[in-house]
Coordinates of C-alpha atoms in Angstrom, one line a residue:
M121 CA 4.7 11.1 20.3
L122 CA 2.2 11.1 17.3
V123 CA 0.8 13.7 15.0
D124 CA -2.7 13.5 13.5
S125 CA -1.7 15.1 10.2
H126 CA -5.3 15.5 8.9
C127 CA -8.4 15.9 11.1
H128 CA -11.6 17.9 11.1
L129 CA -12.0 18.9 14.8
N130 CA -14.8 21.3 13.9
M131 CA -16.9 18.4 12.5
L132 CA -16.8 16.1 15.5
N133 CA -20.1 15.3 17.3
L134 CA -19.1 16.5 20.7
S135 CA -22.1 15.0 22.4
E136 CA -19.9 11.9 23.0
F137 CA -17.4 14.1 24.8
D138 CA -19.7 16.0 27.2
N139 CA -19.9 18.7 24.5
N140 CA -16.4 19.8 25.2
L141 CA -13.5 19.7 22.7
D142 CA -11.1 19.6 25.6
N143 CA -12.1 16.0 26.2
V144 CA -11.3 15.1 22.7
M145 CA -7.8 16.6 23.1
L146 CA -7.3 14.9 26.5
A147 CA -8.2 11.5 24.9
A148 CA -5.7 12.2 22.2
K149 CA -3.0 13.2 24.7
D150 CA -3.6 9.9 26.6
A151 CA -3.0 8.1 23.3
G152 CA 0.3 9.9 22.8
V153 CA -1.0 12.4 20.1
T154 CA 0.6 15.7 20.7
H155 CA -0.1 17.8 17.6
F156 CA -3.0 18.1 15.1
L157 CA -3.5 19.6 11.7
C158 CA -7.2 20.7 11.4
V159 CA -8.0 20.9 7.8
S160 CA -10.3 23.2 5.9
V161 CA -12.9 22.1 3.4
T162 CA -14.4 25.5 2.6
L163 CA -13.2 29.0 3.1
E164 CA -16.1 29.5 5.5
D165 CA -14.3 27.2 7.9
H166 CA -11.6 29.8 8.4
A167 CA -13.2 31.6 11.4
T168 CA -13.9 28.4 13.3
L169 CA -10.6 26.8 12.6
S170 CA -8.8 30.0 13.6
K171 CA -10.7 30.0 16.9
I172 CA -9.7 26.4 17.6
S173 CA -6.1 27.0 16.8
Q174 CA -6.1 30.0 19.2
S175 CA -7.5 27.8 21.9
Y176 CA -4.9 25.0 21.5
D177 CA -1.2 25.7 20.9
N178 CA -0.7 22.3 19.4
V179 CA -3.3 22.7 16.6
S180 CA -2.2 24.0 13.2
I181 CA -4.7 24.7 10.4
S182 CA -5.1 24.9 6.7
T183 CA -7.2 26.9 4.3
G184 CA -8.7 25.6 1.0
L185 CA -11.8 24.4 -0.8
H186 CA -12.4 20.7 -1.1
P187 CA -13.0 19.5 -4.6
N188 CA -16.6 18.3 -3.8
E189 CA -17.7 21.4 -1.9
L190 CA -19.7 24.2 -3.6
P191 CA -19.8 22.5 -7.0
Q192 CA -18.9 24.7 -10.0
Q193 CA -18.5 27.8 -7.7
P194 CA -15.4 29.8 -8.7
L195 CA -12.7 29.9 -6.0
D196 CA -12.2 33.3 -4.4
V197 CA -8.5 33.3 -5.0
E198 CA -7.8 36.6 -3.2
R199 CA -9.7 35.5 -0.1
L200 CA -7.8 32.2 0.0
A201 CA -4.5 34.0 -0.3
S202 CA -5.5 36.4 2.4
Y203 CA -6.5 33.6 4.8
A204 CA -3.3 31.7 4.0
E205 CA -1.3 34.5 5.7
H206 CA -2.7 33.5 9.1
P207 CA 0.2 32.5 11.4
K208 CA -1.3 29.1 12.3
I209 CA -2.0 28.1 8.7
V210 CA 0.7 25.7 7.5
A211 CA -0.9 24.3 4.3
I212 CA -3.2 25.0 1.4
G213 CA -6.1 22.6 1.0
E214 CA -7.6 20.2 1.1
T215 CA -7.8 20.5 -2.7
G216 CA -7.5 18.0 -5.6
L217 CA -9.8 16.0 -7.8
D218 CA -12.7 13.7 -6.8
Y219 CA -14.5 12.1 -9.7
F220 CA -16.4 9.7 -7.5
R221 CA -18.8 12.2 -5.9
S222 CA -18.9 14.8 -8.8
E223 CA -20.3 14.2 -12.2
G224 CA -20.4 15.8 -15.7
D225 CA -17.8 18.3 -17.0
L226 CA -15.4 18.7 -14.1
A227 CA -13.2 21.4 -15.7
W228 CA -14.3 23.6 -12.8
Q229 CA -12.8 21.2 -10.3
Q230 CA -9.5 21.0 -12.3
E231 CA -9.3 24.8 -12.5
R232 CA -9.8 25.1 -8.7
F233 CA -7.0 22.6 -8.2
C234 CA -4.7 24.5 -10.4
Q235 CA -5.5 27.7 -8.5
H236 CA -4.6 26.1 -5.1
I237 CA -1.3 24.9 -6.5
E238 CA -0.4 28.4 -7.8
I239 CA -1.1 29.9 -4.4
A240 CA 0.8 27.2 -2.6
K241 CA 3.8 27.9 -4.8
K242 CA 3.6 31.6 -4.3
L243 CA 3.3 31.5 -0.5
K244 CA 5.7 28.5 -0.2
K245 CA 3.2 26.4 1.8
P246 CA 2.6 22.7 1.1
L247 CA -0.5 21.3 -0.5
I248 CA -3.0 18.8 1.0
I249 CA -4.2 16.8 -1.9
H250 CA -7.4 14.7 -2.0
T251 CA -7.8 12.4 -5.0
R252 CA -10.5 9.8 -5.7
E253 CA -11.0 8.0 -9.0
A254 CA -8.9 10.7 -10.7
K255 CA -5.4 9.2 -10.7
A256 CA -4.3 10.2 -14.2
D257 CA -5.6 13.7 -14.1
T258 CA -4.4 14.4 -10.6
I259 CA -0.8 13.4 -11.5
E260 CA -1.0 15.2 -14.8
I261 CA -2.1 18.5 -13.2
M262 CA 0.6 18.1 -10.5
K263 CA 3.2 17.7 -13.1
R264 CA 2.0 20.4 -15.5
E265 CA 1.5 23.0 -12.7
A266 CA 4.9 22.1 -11.0
A267 CA 3.3 21.2 -7.7
D268 CA 6.6 19.7 -6.7
K269 CA 7.8 23.3 -6.1
A270 CA 5.3 23.5 -3.2
S271 CA 5.5 19.9 -2.1
G272 CA 2.7 18.5 0.1
V273 CA 0.9 15.3 1.0
M274 CA -1.4 12.9 -0.7
H275 CA -3.9 12.7 2.2
C276 CA -5.9 9.6 3.1
F277 CA -4.1 7.8 0.3
T278 CA -6.2 4.9 -1.2
E279 CA -4.5 4.3 -4.5
D280 CA -1.9 1.8 -5.7
W281 CA 1.9 1.8 -5.6
E282 CA 2.2 3.1 -9.2
M283 CA 0.4 6.3 -8.2
A284 CA 2.2 6.6 -4.9
K285 CA 5.6 6.3 -6.7
K286 CA 4.6 9.1 -9.1
A287 CA 3.6 11.3 -6.2
L288 CA 6.8 10.6 -4.3
D289 CA 8.8 11.5 -7.4
L290 CA 7.0 14.9 -7.3
N291 CA 8.3 15.6 -3.8
F292 CA 5.1 14.6 -2.1
Y293 CA 4.5 12.6 1.1
I294 CA 1.9 9.8 1.4
S295 CA -0.5 9.8 4.4
F296 CA -2.3 6.8 5.6
S297 CA -5.7 6.8 7.4
G298 CA -7.7 4.1 9.1
I299 CA -8.5 2.6 5.7
V300 CA -5.1 0.9 5.8
T301 CA -6.4 -1.3 8.7
F302 CA -9.4 -2.6 6.8
K303 CA -9.2 -6.3 5.9
T304 CA -9.9 -5.7 2.2
A305 CA -7.3 -2.9 1.8
H306 CA -4.6 -5.3 0.4
I307 CA -3.4 -2.9 -2.4
L308 CA -3.1 0.0 0.1
Q309 CA -1.3 -2.2 2.6
D310 CA 1.2 -3.1 -0.1
V311 CA 1.8 0.7 -0.5
A312 CA 2.3 1.1 3.2
K313 CA 5.0 -1.5 3.1
K314 CA 6.9 0.3 0.3
V315 CA 6.6 4.0 1.0
P316 CA 10.0 5.2 2.4
L317 CA 9.8 5.8 6.1
D318 CA 11.0 9.4 5.7
R319 CA 8.0 10.2 3.4
M320 CA 5.1 8.8 5.4
L321 CA 2.4 10.5 7.5
V322 CA -0.5 9.1 9.5
E323 CA -3.9 10.7 10.0
T324 CA -7.4 10.0 11.1
D325 CA -9.5 12.3 8.7
C326 CA -11.8 12.3 11.7
P327 CA -14.8 12.2 12.2
Y328 CA -14.6 9.8 9.2
L329 CA -13.0 6.4 8.6
A330 CA -12.3 5.1 12.0
P331 CA -9.7 2.3 12.0
I332 CA -10.2 -1.2 13.2
P333 CA -11.1 -1.9 16.1
H334 CA -13.4 1.2 16.0
R335 CA -14.6 0.8 12.4
G336 CA -18.2 2.1 12.1
K337 CA -17.9 4.5 15.0
M338 CA -17.1 8.2 14.9
N339 CA -13.4 8.7 14.4
Q340 CA -11.2 10.9 16.7
P341 CA -7.6 11.9 16.9
A342 CA -6.7 9.4 19.6
Y343 CA -7.3 6.6 17.0
V344 CA -4.4 7.6 14.9
K345 CA -2.4 5.4 17.2
H346 CA -4.1 2.4 15.7
V347 CA -3.0 3.4 12.2
A348 CA 0.6 3.7 13.3
E349 CA 0.5 0.4 15.2
F350 CA -1.0 -1.4 12.2
I351 CA 1.7 0.1 9.8
A352 CA 4.4 -1.0 12.3
Q353 CA 3.1 -4.6 12.1
L354 CA 2.9 -4.4 8.3
R355 CA 6.5 -3.3 8.1
N356 CA 7.8 -5.6 10.8
T357 CA 9.1 -2.6 12.8
S358 CA 8.4 -1.0 16.1
F359 CA 5.5 1.4 16.8
D360 CA 8.1 3.8 18.2
A361 CA 9.9 3.9 14.9
I362 CA 6.7 4.7 13.0
A363 CA 5.6 7.3 15.5
Q364 CA 9.0 9.0 15.6
A365 CA 9.4 9.1 11.8
T366 CA 5.9 10.3 11.0
T367 CA 6.1 13.0 13.6
E368 CA 9.5 14.2 12.3
N369 CA 8.1 14.1 8.7
Y370 CA 5.1 16.2 9.7
F371 CA 7.1 19.0 11.2
R372 CA 9.6 18.9 8.4
L373 CA 6.9 19.1 5.7
F374 CA 4.6 21.7 7.3
N375 CA 7.2 23.7 9.2
A376 CA 4.7 23.8 12.1
Q377 CA 5.7 25.1 15.5
K378 CA 6.1 22.4 18.1
S379 CA 4.2 23.3 21.3

């Protein structure tokens, strides 16, 4: 049994699946994927994600505003908090800092990150954190705002062991995507060897970042199996051990209902 702990089912090009999300879910089931966390990037996603979660008992959802979305627009905190009360919402995010795709004074991005953390602590729901080229500021804000009280996951982790260790010390989990399978991802592969098994998740981040052997194609939840298989090889352990641990970790962190 596997969990795709971070996917964007609403962004998939369903033309490859006879325009039916059911076929995506069947392909995932055939690969042993039994639960999905469909993640928000804007508050406008809420209606669509809610509909998907109502259609599939094994889909949980989040609510949040991605750091690169709607640049400099203030976060509607009341709206976010209201959406977060939805029974299928198990996390706040994705949120965080991305200095790669945003330029100039990014105080607005930092403020939105802090607001997400505050709501997560208040509602006792874990955070989904996106970070890119913002290691120092991400960790500093997490420490200053006591993000450890909410816990959460560093999603699609691409940084080094030094940052992973700091995140682990703040009560966060580390999630690996298809990037870990890339031939050039030596630093990330070193992290995947070192992260404690009880603090690891796997994800696709589909439709992006398909793992080898599907790199360059549209990603889908079924492909999370390749991520787990690759990590098992890296750690010289069994696929079943990785699948069982990451699944147990997911349900422990997000307190999601098993279907």
